[in-house]
Amino acid sequence: MSVLTPSESARQVPAHPASGSLRRPSLIAGSALLLMTVFSIYGVFGPVETLVTAGDPSRTAVDVAASETLFRSGIASLIIVVILDVIVAAALFEVFASVNRAVSMTAAWFRLAYSAVFLVAIVQLLEVPVLLGKGEQMLLAVESFNRMWDIGLVLFAVHLLLVGYLAFRSGFMAKIFGILLGIAGLGYLADGFGAVLAPDLTIGVARFVFIGEVALIFWLLIKGRRTTVGPIMKEQQLLAGAPTRPPGVPDA
């Protein structure tokens, strides 16, 4: 444990002088996000989207009964998405911990909270294959899934806003990444609150501002795996006027 001497100021000592390669957490986060994209597209726009016909309980009952295994595979893919979400939360925490550990931890917890809400929403879909021949109840279960997921987007939006802030302040990512992630977060925030305030109105802002999430995946897989935060943190300390080594230690 280190103790500040009277001649040292809090500004002179970096809060988290983390150092090391971002290769491992970047590859884990980037790979998991890429897999999430695939499983999400299959789960939502595959069985759930194609076998459920809004406003037509009879057709929904027939289609789900005829392709029950396919529908269940869509549910399974969404459960995999939840597992990957947890992995991403932990990996992104490591990526941005050197920027601000407290904010990075908060961002991780918001993503975990979103994952929990999403898992509860997925449970609603498990009722659909059981309700064979009961189309109206099937549609109600799907509506419950959509409603819970939409509300969970508020938590996911806060996560993106915090990650965007960390990316903007990081020094090892171009600030445009932080801006794009912030815009994506605002889009999800609009969709989430829109689902609460105007449930009959589908806003769908996030589908137009998701570029920040895509950009983050590419950065993690291409640039992040080759990034080392030690030299960057040292450069930031020099720019801020902080010493890069403990006081009293001479230059080599």
Coordinates of C-alpha atoms in Angstrom, one line a residue:
M1 CA 0.0 0.0 0.0
S2 CA 1.4 3.4 -1.0
V3 CA 1.0 6.6 1.0
L4 CA 1.1 10.1 -0.5
T5 CA 3.7 12.4 0.9
P6 CA 2.7 16.0 1.7
S7 CA 4.6 17.2 -1.4
E8 CA 2.6 14.9 -3.7
S9 CA -0.9 15.8 -5.0
A10 CA -3.7 13.5 -5.9
R11 CA -3.4 14.8 -9.5
Q12 CA 0.2 13.6 -9.8
V13 CA -0.6 10.0 -9.0
P14 CA -2.7 8.2 -11.7
A15 CA -5.8 6.6 -10.3
H16 CA -5.3 3.4 -12.2
P17 CA -1.9 3.1 -13.8
A18 CA -2.9 -0.1 -15.5
S19 CA -0.5 -1.5 -18.0
G20 CA -0.6 -4.4 -20.4
S21 CA -1.9 -5.7 -23.7
L22 CA -5.5 -5.6 -24.6
R23 CA -5.2 -8.6 -26.9
R24 CA -7.0 -11.2 -24.8
P25 CA -10.0 -9.1 -23.6
S26 CA -10.3 -7.5 -27.0
L27 CA -10.4 -10.8 -28.9
I28 CA -12.8 -12.3 -26.3
A29 CA -15.2 -9.3 -26.5
G30 CA -14.9 -8.9 -30.3
S31 CA -15.5 -12.7 -31.0
A32 CA -18.4 -12.9 -28.5
L33 CA -20.0 -9.8 -30.0
L34 CA -19.7 -11.3 -33.5
L35 CA -21.2 -14.5 -32.4
M36 CA -24.0 -12.7 -30.7
T37 CA -24.9 -10.9 -33.9
V38 CA -25.2 -14.3 -35.7
F39 CA -27.3 -15.9 -33.0
S40 CA -29.5 -12.8 -32.5
I41 CA -30.3 -12.6 -36.2
Y42 CA -31.2 -16.3 -36.3
G43 CA -33.2 -16.3 -33.1
V44 CA -35.2 -13.1 -33.6
F45 CA -35.5 -12.8 -37.3
G46 CA -35.6 -16.5 -37.9
P47 CA -38.0 -18.8 -36.0
V48 CA -39.6 -16.2 -33.8
E49 CA -40.2 -13.7 -36.6
T50 CA -41.3 -16.2 -39.3
L51 CA -43.4 -18.5 -37.2
V52 CA -45.3 -15.8 -35.3
T53 CA -47.9 -13.7 -37.2
A54 CA -49.0 -10.7 -35.3
G55 CA -52.8 -10.4 -35.1
D56 CA -53.4 -13.9 -36.5
P57 CA -53.5 -16.4 -33.6
S58 CA -54.8 -19.3 -35.8
R59 CA -52.0 -19.1 -38.3
T60 CA -49.4 -18.7 -35.5
A61 CA -50.8 -21.8 -33.7
V62 CA -50.5 -23.8 -37.0
D63 CA -47.1 -22.6 -37.9
V64 CA -45.5 -23.2 -34.5
A65 CA -47.1 -26.6 -34.2
A66 CA -45.7 -27.6 -37.6
S67 CA -42.2 -26.3 -36.7
E68 CA -41.9 -26.7 -33.0
T69 CA -38.3 -27.9 -33.1
L70 CA -37.3 -24.9 -35.3
F71 CA -39.0 -22.5 -32.8
R72 CA -37.2 -24.1 -29.9
S73 CA -33.9 -23.7 -31.7
G74 CA -34.6 -20.0 -32.0
I75 CA -35.1 -19.8 -28.2
A76 CA -31.9 -21.8 -27.7
S77 CA -30.0 -19.3 -29.8
L78 CA -31.3 -16.4 -27.7
I79 CA -30.2 -18.2 -24.5
I80 CA -26.7 -18.4 -26.1
V81 CA -26.9 -14.7 -26.7
V82 CA -27.4 -14.1 -23.0
I83 CA -24.4 -16.2 -22.1
L84 CA -22.3 -14.3 -24.6
D85 CA -23.6 -11.0 -23.2
V86 CA -22.1 -12.0 -19.8
I87 CA -18.8 -12.8 -21.4
V88 CA -18.8 -9.5 -23.3
A89 CA -19.6 -7.6 -20.1
A90 CA -16.5 -9.1 -18.3
A91 CA -14.2 -8.6 -21.3
L92 CA -15.2 -5.0 -22.0
F93 CA -14.6 -4.3 -18.3
E94 CA -11.0 -5.4 -18.8
V95 CA -10.6 -3.4 -22.0
F96 CA -11.7 -0.1 -20.4
A97 CA -10.6 -0.7 -16.7
S98 CA -7.4 1.3 -17.3
V99 CA -9.5 4.4 -18.4
N100 CA -11.8 4.5 -15.4
R101 CA -12.3 1.3 -13.3
A102 CA -15.4 2.5 -11.6
V103 CA -17.2 3.6 -14.7
S104 CA -16.1 0.4 -16.5
M105 CA -17.4 -1.7 -13.7
T106 CA -20.7 0.2 -13.7
A107 CA -21.0 -0.3 -17.5
A108 CA -20.5 -4.1 -17.0
W109 CA -23.2 -4.2 -14.3
F110 CA -25.7 -2.5 -16.5
R111 CA -25.0 -5.0 -19.3
L112 CA -25.4 -7.9 -16.8
A113 CA -28.7 -6.4 -15.6
Y114 CA -29.9 -6.1 -19.2
S115 CA -28.9 -9.8 -19.7
A116 CA -31.0 -10.8 -16.7
V117 CA -34.0 -8.9 -18.0
F118 CA -33.5 -10.4 -21.5
L119 CA -33.3 -13.9 -20.0
V120 CA -36.6 -13.4 -18.2
A121 CA -38.1 -12.2 -21.5
I122 CA -36.9 -15.4 -23.2
V123 CA -38.6 -17.5 -20.6
Q124 CA -41.9 -16.1 -22.0
L125 CA -41.1 -17.7 -25.3
L126 CA -40.8 -21.1 -23.7
E127 CA -44.5 -21.0 -23.1
V128 CA -45.3 -20.7 -26.8
P129 CA -44.5 -24.3 -27.9
V130 CA -46.4 -25.6 -24.9
L131 CA -49.6 -23.7 -25.8
L132 CA -50.3 -25.8 -28.9
G133 CA -53.6 -24.9 -30.5
K134 CA -54.0 -21.8 -28.3
G135 CA -52.9 -19.1 -30.7
E136 CA -54.2 -16.1 -28.7
Q137 CA -52.2 -17.2 -25.7
M138 CA -49.1 -17.8 -27.9
L139 CA -49.3 -14.2 -29.2
L140 CA -49.7 -12.9 -25.6
A141 CA -46.5 -14.8 -24.6
V142 CA -44.6 -13.3 -27.6
E143 CA -45.9 -9.8 -26.7
S144 CA -44.6 -10.3 -23.2
F145 CA -41.2 -11.2 -24.6
N146 CA -41.1 -8.1 -26.8
R147 CA -42.3 -5.8 -24.0
M148 CA -39.7 -7.1 -21.5
W149 CA -37.0 -6.9 -24.1
D150 CA -37.9 -3.3 -25.0
I151 CA -37.8 -2.3 -21.3
G152 CA -34.4 -4.0 -20.9
L153 CA -33.1 -1.9 -23.8
V154 CA -33.0 1.1 -21.3
L155 CA -30.4 -0.8 -19.3
F156 CA -28.5 -1.7 -22.5
A157 CA -28.6 1.9 -23.6
V158 CA -26.9 3.1 -20.4
H159 CA -24.3 0.5 -20.9
L160 CA -23.5 1.8 -24.4
L161 CA -23.5 5.4 -23.2
L162 CA -20.9 4.5 -20.5
V163 CA -18.8 2.5 -22.9
G164 CA -19.0 5.4 -25.4
Y165 CA -17.7 7.7 -22.7
L166 CA -14.8 5.3 -21.9
A167 CA -13.9 5.0 -25.5
F168 CA -14.0 8.7 -26.0
R169 CA -11.7 9.3 -23.0
S170 CA -9.5 6.2 -23.5
G171 CA -6.7 7.6 -25.7
F172 CA -6.2 4.2 -27.3
M173 CA -9.4 4.5 -29.4
A174 CA -10.3 7.3 -31.9
K175 CA -12.9 9.6 -30.3
I176 CA -15.3 8.9 -33.2
F177 CA -15.9 5.4 -31.7
G178 CA -17.0 6.9 -28.5
I179 CA -19.3 9.3 -30.3
L180 CA -20.9 6.5 -32.4
L181 CA -21.4 4.3 -29.3
G182 CA -23.0 7.3 -27.6
I183 CA -25.4 7.8 -30.5
A184 CA -26.3 4.1 -30.5
G185 CA -27.0 4.3 -26.8
L186 CA -29.3 7.3 -27.3
G187 CA -31.1 5.3 -30.0
Y188 CA -31.7 2.3 -27.7
L189 CA -32.7 4.8 -24.9
A190 CA -35.4 6.3 -27.2
D191 CA -36.7 2.8 -28.2
G192 CA -36.8 1.6 -24.6
F193 CA -38.6 4.6 -23.2
G194 CA -40.8 4.7 -26.3
A195 CA -42.0 1.2 -25.5
V196 CA -42.9 2.4 -22.0
L197 CA -44.5 5.7 -22.9
A198 CA -46.1 4.8 -26.2
P199 CA -46.4 1.0 -26.3
D200 CA -48.6 1.1 -29.5
L201 CA -45.9 3.1 -31.4
T202 CA -42.8 1.3 -32.6
I203 CA -40.0 3.8 -32.9
G204 CA -37.1 1.6 -34.0
V205 CA -34.4 4.3 -33.7
A206 CA -31.6 1.8 -32.8
R207 CA -31.9 0.0 -36.2
F208 CA -30.5 3.2 -37.8
V209 CA -27.7 4.0 -35.3
F210 CA -26.2 0.6 -34.7
I211 CA -23.0 1.5 -36.6
G212 CA -21.2 2.2 -33.3
E213 CA -21.7 -1.4 -32.2
V214 CA -20.4 -2.7 -35.5
A215 CA -17.4 -0.3 -35.4
L216 CA -16.6 -1.5 -31.9
I217 CA -16.5 -5.2 -33.0
F218 CA -14.1 -4.4 -35.8
W219 CA -11.9 -2.3 -33.5
L220 CA -11.7 -5.0 -30.9
L221 CA -10.8 -7.7 -33.5
I222 CA -8.4 -5.7 -35.6
K223 CA -6.9 -2.9 -33.6
G224 CA -7.7 -3.8 -29.9
R225 CA -5.7 -7.1 -30.0
R226 CA -2.6 -5.1 -31.0
T227 CA -3.1 -2.3 -28.4
T228 CA -1.0 -2.0 -25.2
V229 CA -2.2 0.5 -22.7
G230 CA 1.1 1.0 -20.8
P231 CA 2.7 3.4 -23.3
I232 CA -0.6 5.2 -23.8
M233 CA -1.2 5.8 -20.1
K234 CA 2.4 7.1 -19.8
E235 CA 1.8 9.5 -22.7
Q236 CA -1.4 10.7 -21.1
Q237 CA 0.4 11.3 -17.8
L238 CA 3.0 13.4 -19.5
L239 CA 0.4 15.5 -21.2
A240 CA -1.3 16.0 -17.9
G241 CA 1.9 17.0 -16.2
A242 CA 2.0 13.9 -14.0
P243 CA 5.3 11.9 -13.4
T244 CA 5.6 8.6 -15.1
R245 CA 7.5 7.1 -12.2
P246 CA 7.3 7.4 -8.4
P247 CA 8.8 10.7 -7.0
G248 CA 12.5 10.5 -6.2
V249 CA 13.3 7.8 -8.8
P250 CA 15.8 9.3 -11.3
D251 CA 15.6 8.9 -15.0
A252 CA 17.4 5.8 -16.4

